[in-house]
Amino acid sequence: MRTPAGIFMSDDQKQTYCKPALSLDAQIDLLISRGLEIPDRDKARHYLRYIGYYRLSGYYLTFQQKTPEANHHTFKKGVTFGDILDIYIMDRELRLLVMDAIERIEVAFRACLSNVMSEKHGPHWYMDQAHFVPLCRHGELLERIKRETLHDSMTNEKDRTRRERFIQHYYKTYCHPELPPGWMVFELLSLGTLSQVYAHLISRNMQKEICRPFGINHLVMTSWMHTLTYLRNLCAHHLRLWNRRFSIMPVVKSGCEKQLAINHTLYAQVAMLHILMSVIADGSKWQRRLSEVIAGHPKADLRIMGFPPDWQQDSFWRLS
């Protein structure tokens, strides 16, 4: 078995996990023994109780020593519990800001996809396998759509009330086709399903027309929608953006090589969001709010997230 460090370990080499659970005060004592300064135990106890030691531990890493002679859990001199909490708060603010952008982009993308395909191929186009590449398992796609629109709830009165009213109205009023029109169905599909539907369209001309309002190549859009799905899932599960090496990365858009070249960083992810937001919601000044979040945490090392030192002077961001 390959360990997180990339080393193969056989079953007979593995150990039995025997670390005990620690009380809140024992957790504080452990952090202090490792060099973390905690001047206010009550405050630390509060945050450890309501955030958790393990969740916060992801933010310890950049504050710990990395010299060969030091224990890798030992904190650098002068690091306080407040320093770690500040990075945690910034990360939370970044997630909320990222989710705000993804919501707007997702709504815009689903509207463009549904509008183009419904106008060209009728309201129930998605039920026709001919619109999808052979690789697409159309039957499984329809089953996924049924699940996400609560189609099978039509036989149970209690479950029926969980459906959106416009879906209930369709089933009460119409008996054919089996599923509602695309502009209803696509309001309920997850971003991951939308991404898959777009990626599996057989017509490249349709893909190009769908992404034309965004000013983005259809192949770039395929990559970016996949990337956005992954990024959204990270945020929805409250996972760390800070100091993350992203495993699903946006392909580099022509003209944005400087911002997207190192595409495993958060900087590349937010640059992608800014490109899309500047088209669909330029008045939101999303990039200004990004700058304000970062400015509110001056001790944060932006290099860890891939931000260049002079990123705010780059005309790409149009902050002024």
Short mmCIF file of C-alpha atoms in Angstrom, two decimals:
data_model
loop_
_atom_site.label_atom_id
_atom_site.label_comp_id
_atom_site.label_asym_id
_atom_site.label_seq_id
_atom_site.Cartn_x
_atom_site.Cartn_y
_atom_site.Cartn_z
CA MET A 1 0.00 0.00 0.00
CA ARG A 2 1.26 3.49 -0.88
CA THR A 3 1.32 5.87 2.07
CA PRO A 4 0.58 9.63 1.75
CA ALA A 5 4.33 10.12 1.55
CA GLY A 6 4.45 7.86 -1.51
CA ILE A 7 6.17 4.91 0.23
CA PHE A 8 4.78 1.42 -0.19
CA MET A 9 4.07 -0.35 3.09
CA SER A 10 2.99 -3.96 3.49
CA ASP A 11 0.30 -4.96 5.98
CA ASP A 12 2.84 -6.48 8.36
CA GLN A 13 4.73 -3.17 8.47
CA LYS A 14 1.68 -1.14 9.44
CA GLN A 15 0.94 -0.26 13.05
CA THR A 16 -2.10 -0.28 15.27
CA TYR A 17 -3.50 3.21 15.88
CA CYS A 18 -3.38 3.79 19.63
CA LYS A 19 -3.36 7.56 20.15
CA PRO A 20 -5.88 8.50 22.87
CA ALA A 21 -8.42 11.29 22.61
CA LEU A 22 -7.26 14.38 24.50
CA SER A 23 -9.32 16.77 26.59
CA LEU A 24 -9.40 20.42 25.54
CA ASP A 25 -6.92 21.36 28.26
CA ALA A 26 -4.63 18.50 27.24
CA GLN A 27 -4.77 19.76 23.65
CA ILE A 28 -3.74 23.23 24.83
CA ASP A 29 -0.91 21.79 26.88
CA LEU A 30 0.30 19.80 23.87
CA LEU A 31 0.38 22.91 21.67
CA ILE A 32 2.24 24.88 24.36
CA SER A 33 4.78 22.04 24.71
CA ARG A 34 5.43 22.37 20.98
CA GLY A 35 6.21 26.06 21.27
CA LEU A 36 2.87 27.70 20.43
CA GLU A 37 2.19 30.79 22.51
CA ILE A 38 -1.29 30.70 24.08
CA PRO A 39 -1.70 33.71 26.42
CA ASP A 40 -5.47 33.20 26.81
CA ARG A 41 -6.36 29.59 27.61
CA ASP A 42 -10.09 30.33 27.83
CA LYS A 43 -10.13 31.75 24.31
CA ALA A 44 -8.13 28.83 22.97
CA ARG A 45 -10.43 26.37 24.74
CA HIS A 46 -13.47 28.08 23.15
CA TYR A 47 -12.14 27.77 19.62
CA LEU A 48 -10.84 24.24 20.08
CA ARG A 49 -14.29 23.25 21.35
CA TYR A 50 -16.22 24.80 18.44
CA ILE A 51 -13.72 24.38 15.60
CA GLY A 52 -11.73 21.36 16.69
CA TYR A 53 -8.05 20.61 17.08
CA TYR A 54 -7.87 18.49 13.95
CA ARG A 55 -9.49 21.09 11.68
CA LEU A 56 -7.15 23.78 12.97
CA SER A 57 -4.14 21.49 12.56
CA GLY A 58 -4.20 22.07 8.79
CA TYR A 59 -3.29 25.69 9.52
CA TYR A 60 -0.40 24.80 11.85
CA LEU A 61 1.83 23.53 9.04
CA THR A 62 3.19 26.81 7.71
CA PHE A 63 3.96 27.98 11.25
CA GLN A 64 6.01 24.92 12.19
CA GLN A 65 9.73 24.40 11.81
CA LYS A 66 11.07 22.43 8.90
CA THR A 67 14.72 22.11 9.83
CA PRO A 68 16.15 18.55 9.96
CA GLU A 69 17.06 18.85 13.62
CA ALA A 70 13.62 20.10 14.73
CA ASN A 71 10.56 18.01 15.53
CA HIS A 72 8.21 18.69 12.61
CA HIS A 73 5.45 19.58 15.11
CA THR A 74 7.52 22.32 16.75
CA PHE A 75 6.27 25.85 16.14
CA LYS A 76 8.50 28.66 15.01
CA LYS A 77 9.49 31.15 17.68
CA GLY A 78 6.87 33.80 18.45
CA VAL A 79 3.88 32.08 16.79
CA THR A 80 0.67 32.56 18.74
CA PHE A 81 -2.69 30.81 18.75
CA GLY A 82 -4.12 34.10 17.41
CA ASP A 83 -1.88 33.87 14.35
CA ILE A 84 -3.34 30.48 13.46
CA LEU A 85 -6.89 31.61 14.18
CA ASP A 86 -6.40 34.63 11.90
CA ILE A 87 -5.44 32.38 8.96
CA TYR A 88 -8.41 30.13 9.70
CA ILE A 89 -10.76 33.13 9.62
CA MET A 90 -9.24 34.39 6.36
CA ASP A 91 -9.67 30.96 4.81
CA ARG A 92 -13.33 30.93 5.82
CA GLU A 93 -13.84 34.39 4.31
CA LEU A 94 -12.17 33.23 1.10
CA ARG A 95 -14.47 30.19 0.89
CA LEU A 96 -17.55 32.38 1.25
CA LEU A 97 -16.28 34.75 -1.44
CA VAL A 98 -15.42 31.86 -3.76
CA MET A 99 -18.87 30.34 -3.24
CA ASP A 100 -20.48 33.68 -4.08
CA ALA A 101 -18.67 33.70 -7.43
CA ILE A 102 -19.38 30.04 -8.16
CA GLU A 103 -23.10 30.53 -7.53
CA ARG A 104 -23.30 33.33 -10.08
CA ILE A 105 -21.19 31.44 -12.62
CA GLU A 106 -23.21 28.25 -12.19
CA VAL A 107 -26.52 30.07 -12.69
CA ALA A 108 -25.17 31.81 -15.79
CA PHE A 109 -23.76 28.62 -17.27
CA ARG A 110 -26.92 26.57 -16.74
CA ALA A 111 -28.97 29.35 -18.37
CA CYS A 112 -26.69 29.54 -21.43
CA LEU A 113 -26.61 25.75 -21.82
CA SER A 114 -30.38 25.33 -21.46
CA ASN A 115 -31.22 28.30 -23.68
CA VAL A 116 -29.00 27.24 -26.58
CA MET A 117 -29.93 23.56 -26.57
CA SER A 118 -33.67 24.12 -26.03
CA GLU A 119 -33.89 26.71 -28.81
CA LYS A 120 -31.99 24.51 -31.26
CA HIS A 121 -33.36 21.09 -30.36
CA GLY A 122 -36.58 21.53 -28.43
CA PRO A 123 -37.51 21.48 -24.72
CA HIS A 124 -36.72 17.80 -24.14
CA TRP A 125 -33.46 17.66 -26.07
CA TYR A 126 -31.55 16.09 -23.17
CA MET A 127 -33.70 12.93 -23.42
CA ASP A 128 -32.34 12.21 -26.92
CA GLN A 129 -29.13 10.16 -26.87
CA ALA A 130 -28.22 11.53 -30.31
CA HIS A 131 -27.06 14.78 -28.70
CA PHE A 132 -24.34 13.03 -26.70
CA VAL A 133 -21.05 11.36 -27.53
CA PRO A 134 -21.03 7.52 -27.55
CA LEU A 135 -18.83 7.59 -24.44
CA CYS A 136 -21.72 9.14 -22.50
CA ARG A 137 -23.88 6.54 -20.78
CA HIS A 138 -27.13 8.26 -21.61
CA GLY A 139 -29.29 5.89 -19.59
CA GLU A 140 -27.22 6.56 -16.47
CA LEU A 141 -27.40 10.29 -17.15
CA LEU A 142 -31.20 10.17 -17.26
CA GLU A 143 -31.28 8.19 -14.03
CA ARG A 144 -29.03 10.79 -12.44
CA ILE A 145 -31.35 13.56 -13.67
CA LYS A 146 -34.33 11.69 -12.21
CA ARG A 147 -32.62 11.45 -8.83
CA GLU A 148 -31.68 15.12 -8.76
CA THR A 149 -35.19 16.23 -9.75
CA LEU A 150 -36.84 13.77 -7.29
CA HIS A 151 -38.68 12.10 -10.17
CA ASP A 152 -39.35 8.90 -8.22
CA SER A 153 -41.07 10.86 -5.45
CA MET A 154 -44.18 11.10 -7.62
CA THR A 155 -45.49 7.84 -6.14
CA ASN A 156 -45.25 8.96 -2.50
CA GLU A 157 -47.36 11.84 -1.19
CA LYS A 158 -44.91 12.75 1.60
CA ASP A 159 -41.91 12.77 -0.75
CA ARG A 160 -43.84 14.65 -3.44
CA THR A 161 -43.90 17.77 -1.29
CA ARG A 162 -40.10 17.88 -1.39
CA ARG A 163 -40.14 18.67 -5.09
CA GLU A 164 -40.04 22.21 -6.41
CA ARG A 165 -43.51 23.55 -7.19
CA PHE A 166 -42.80 23.94 -10.90
CA ILE A 167 -41.82 20.25 -11.07
CA GLN A 168 -44.97 19.26 -9.15
CA HIS A 169 -47.04 21.32 -11.58
CA TYR A 170 -45.53 19.52 -14.58
CA TYR A 171 -46.36 16.05 -13.23
CA LYS A 172 -49.88 17.10 -12.22
CA THR A 173 -50.59 18.60 -15.64
CA TYR A 174 -48.70 16.51 -18.21
CA CYS A 175 -48.28 12.79 -18.78
CA HIS A 176 -45.81 12.97 -21.68
CA PRO A 177 -42.86 13.29 -22.03
CA GLU A 178 -41.91 11.48 -18.84
CA LEU A 179 -39.58 14.25 -17.67
CA PRO A 180 -40.08 18.05 -17.59
CA PRO A 181 -38.54 20.37 -20.20
CA GLY A 182 -34.87 21.20 -19.99
CA TRP A 183 -35.34 24.71 -18.64
CA MET A 184 -37.09 23.22 -15.58
CA VAL A 185 -34.81 20.23 -15.11
CA PHE A 186 -31.60 22.22 -15.45
CA GLU A 187 -32.62 24.52 -12.60
CA LEU A 188 -32.21 21.56 -10.26
CA LEU A 189 -29.14 19.75 -11.56
CA SER A 190 -25.89 19.85 -9.63
CA LEU A 191 -22.90 21.69 -11.06
CA GLY A 192 -21.18 18.33 -11.54
CA THR A 193 -24.05 17.03 -13.68
CA LEU A 194 -24.16 20.27 -15.69
CA SER A 195 -20.43 19.97 -16.30
CA GLN A 196 -20.83 16.38 -17.51
CA VAL A 197 -23.76 17.23 -19.79
CA TYR A 198 -21.73 19.99 -21.44
CA ALA A 199 -18.58 17.90 -21.74
CA HIS A 200 -20.49 15.03 -23.39
CA LEU A 201 -22.37 17.05 -26.02
CA ILE A 202 -21.59 15.57 -29.41
CA SER A 203 -21.80 18.88 -31.27
CA ARG A 204 -18.73 21.05 -30.86
CA ASN A 205 -20.68 23.85 -32.54
CA MET A 206 -23.25 23.70 -29.74
CA GLN A 207 -20.48 23.79 -27.14
CA LYS A 208 -18.96 26.82 -28.84
CA GLU A 209 -22.32 28.61 -28.94
CA ILE A 210 -22.97 27.88 -25.26
CA CYS A 211 -19.65 29.34 -24.12
CA ARG A 212 -19.51 32.20 -26.67
CA PRO A 213 -21.13 34.73 -24.24
CA PHE A 214 -18.29 34.04 -21.80
CA GLY A 215 -15.60 34.77 -24.41
CA ILE A 216 -13.94 31.43 -23.70
CA ASN A 217 -12.83 28.57 -25.92
CA HIS A 218 -15.13 25.53 -25.64
CA LEU A 219 -12.25 23.27 -24.57
CA VAL A 220 -11.21 25.75 -21.89
CA MET A 221 -14.81 25.87 -20.67
CA THR A 222 -14.90 22.07 -20.36
CA SER A 223 -11.83 22.19 -18.13
CA TRP A 224 -13.04 25.16 -16.12
CA MET A 225 -16.46 23.67 -15.38
CA HIS A 226 -14.76 20.52 -14.10
CA THR A 227 -12.44 22.68 -12.00
CA LEU A 228 -15.34 24.73 -10.65
CA THR A 229 -17.19 21.58 -9.62
CA TYR A 230 -14.17 20.43 -7.61
CA LEU A 231 -13.65 23.88 -6.09
CA ARG A 232 -17.32 24.15 -5.16
CA ASN A 233 -17.24 20.77 -3.44
CA LEU A 234 -14.20 21.80 -1.40
CA CYS A 235 -16.01 24.94 -0.23
CA ALA A 236 -19.33 23.16 0.39
CA HIS A 237 -17.56 20.73 2.72
CA HIS A 238 -15.70 23.61 4.45
CA LEU A 239 -12.32 22.27 3.41
CA ARG A 240 -9.17 24.34 3.43
CA LEU A 241 -8.26 26.56 0.47
CA TRP A 242 -5.27 28.01 2.30
CA ASN A 243 -1.98 26.30 1.40
CA ARG A 244 -3.75 23.72 -0.78
CA ARG A 245 -2.16 22.20 -3.87
CA PHE A 246 -5.22 21.73 -6.08
CA SER A 247 -5.40 18.35 -7.79
CA ILE A 248 -7.92 19.51 -10.43
CA MET A 249 -6.57 22.55 -12.23
CA PRO A 250 -7.90 24.95 -14.89
CA VAL A 251 -6.22 24.80 -18.28
CA VAL A 252 -4.47 28.02 -19.22
CA LYS A 253 -6.54 30.47 -21.24
CA SER A 254 -4.71 32.31 -23.99
CA GLY A 255 -3.76 35.79 -22.81
CA CYS A 256 -3.87 34.81 -19.13
CA GLU A 257 -0.67 32.77 -18.94
CA LYS A 258 0.77 34.96 -16.19
CA GLN A 259 -2.20 34.36 -13.90
CA LEU A 260 -2.91 30.71 -14.71
CA ALA A 261 0.50 29.21 -15.45
CA ILE A 262 1.02 27.83 -11.94
CA ASN A 263 -2.45 26.35 -11.99
CA HIS A 264 -2.31 24.16 -8.89
CA THR A 265 -2.52 27.27 -6.65
CA LEU A 266 -5.45 29.19 -5.22
CA TYR A 267 -4.24 32.21 -7.18
CA ALA A 268 -4.99 30.43 -10.44
CA GLN A 269 -8.40 29.37 -9.14
CA VAL A 270 -9.44 32.91 -8.18
CA ALA A 271 -8.01 34.28 -11.44
CA MET A 272 -10.34 31.86 -13.28
CA LEU A 273 -13.27 33.09 -11.17
CA HIS A 274 -12.38 36.71 -11.88
CA ILE A 275 -12.30 36.11 -15.65
CA LEU A 276 -15.81 34.65 -15.55
CA MET A 277 -17.16 37.17 -13.04
CA SER A 278 -15.89 40.09 -15.12
CA VAL A 279 -18.26 38.89 -17.87
CA ILE A 280 -21.41 37.97 -15.93
CA ALA A 281 -21.23 40.22 -12.82
CA ASP A 282 -18.66 42.95 -13.37
CA GLY A 283 -20.65 45.36 -11.21
CA SER A 284 -20.16 43.13 -8.19
CA LYS A 285 -16.51 44.24 -7.94
CA TRP A 286 -15.71 40.72 -6.83
CA GLN A 287 -11.97 41.28 -7.28
CA ARG A 288 -12.18 44.30 -4.97
CA ARG A 289 -13.77 42.17 -2.26
CA LEU A 290 -11.03 39.57 -2.75
CA SER A 291 -8.43 42.29 -2.19
CA GLU A 292 -10.24 43.48 0.95
CA VAL A 293 -10.33 39.98 2.46
CA ILE A 294 -6.60 39.57 1.93
CA ALA A 295 -5.83 43.08 3.18
CA GLY A 296 -7.74 42.29 6.36
CA HIS A 297 -5.14 39.64 7.26
CA PRO A 298 -1.76 41.32 6.71
CA LYS A 299 0.23 38.57 8.44
CA ALA A 300 -0.88 35.96 5.89
CA ASP A 301 1.90 34.75 3.60
CA LEU A 302 0.32 35.09 0.16
CA ARG A 303 3.12 33.11 -1.50
CA ILE A 304 1.65 29.98 0.06
CA MET A 305 -1.46 30.52 -2.07
CA GLY A 306 0.51 31.40 -5.20
CA PHE A 307 -0.16 35.16 -5.12
CA PRO A 308 2.72 37.22 -6.55
CA PRO A 309 3.93 40.07 -4.29
CA ASP A 310 2.70 42.68 -6.79
CA TRP A 311 -0.56 40.98 -7.78
CA GLN A 312 -2.69 44.05 -7.01
CA GLN A 313 -0.66 46.15 -9.47
CA ASP A 314 -1.45 43.74 -12.31
CA SER A 315 -3.93 45.40 -14.71
CA PHE A 316 -5.62 42.02 -15.00
CA TRP A 317 -7.39 42.68 -11.67
CA ARG A 318 -8.52 46.30 -12.36
CA LEU A 319 -8.74 47.05 -8.65
CA SER A 320 -8.77 50.84 -8.91
#
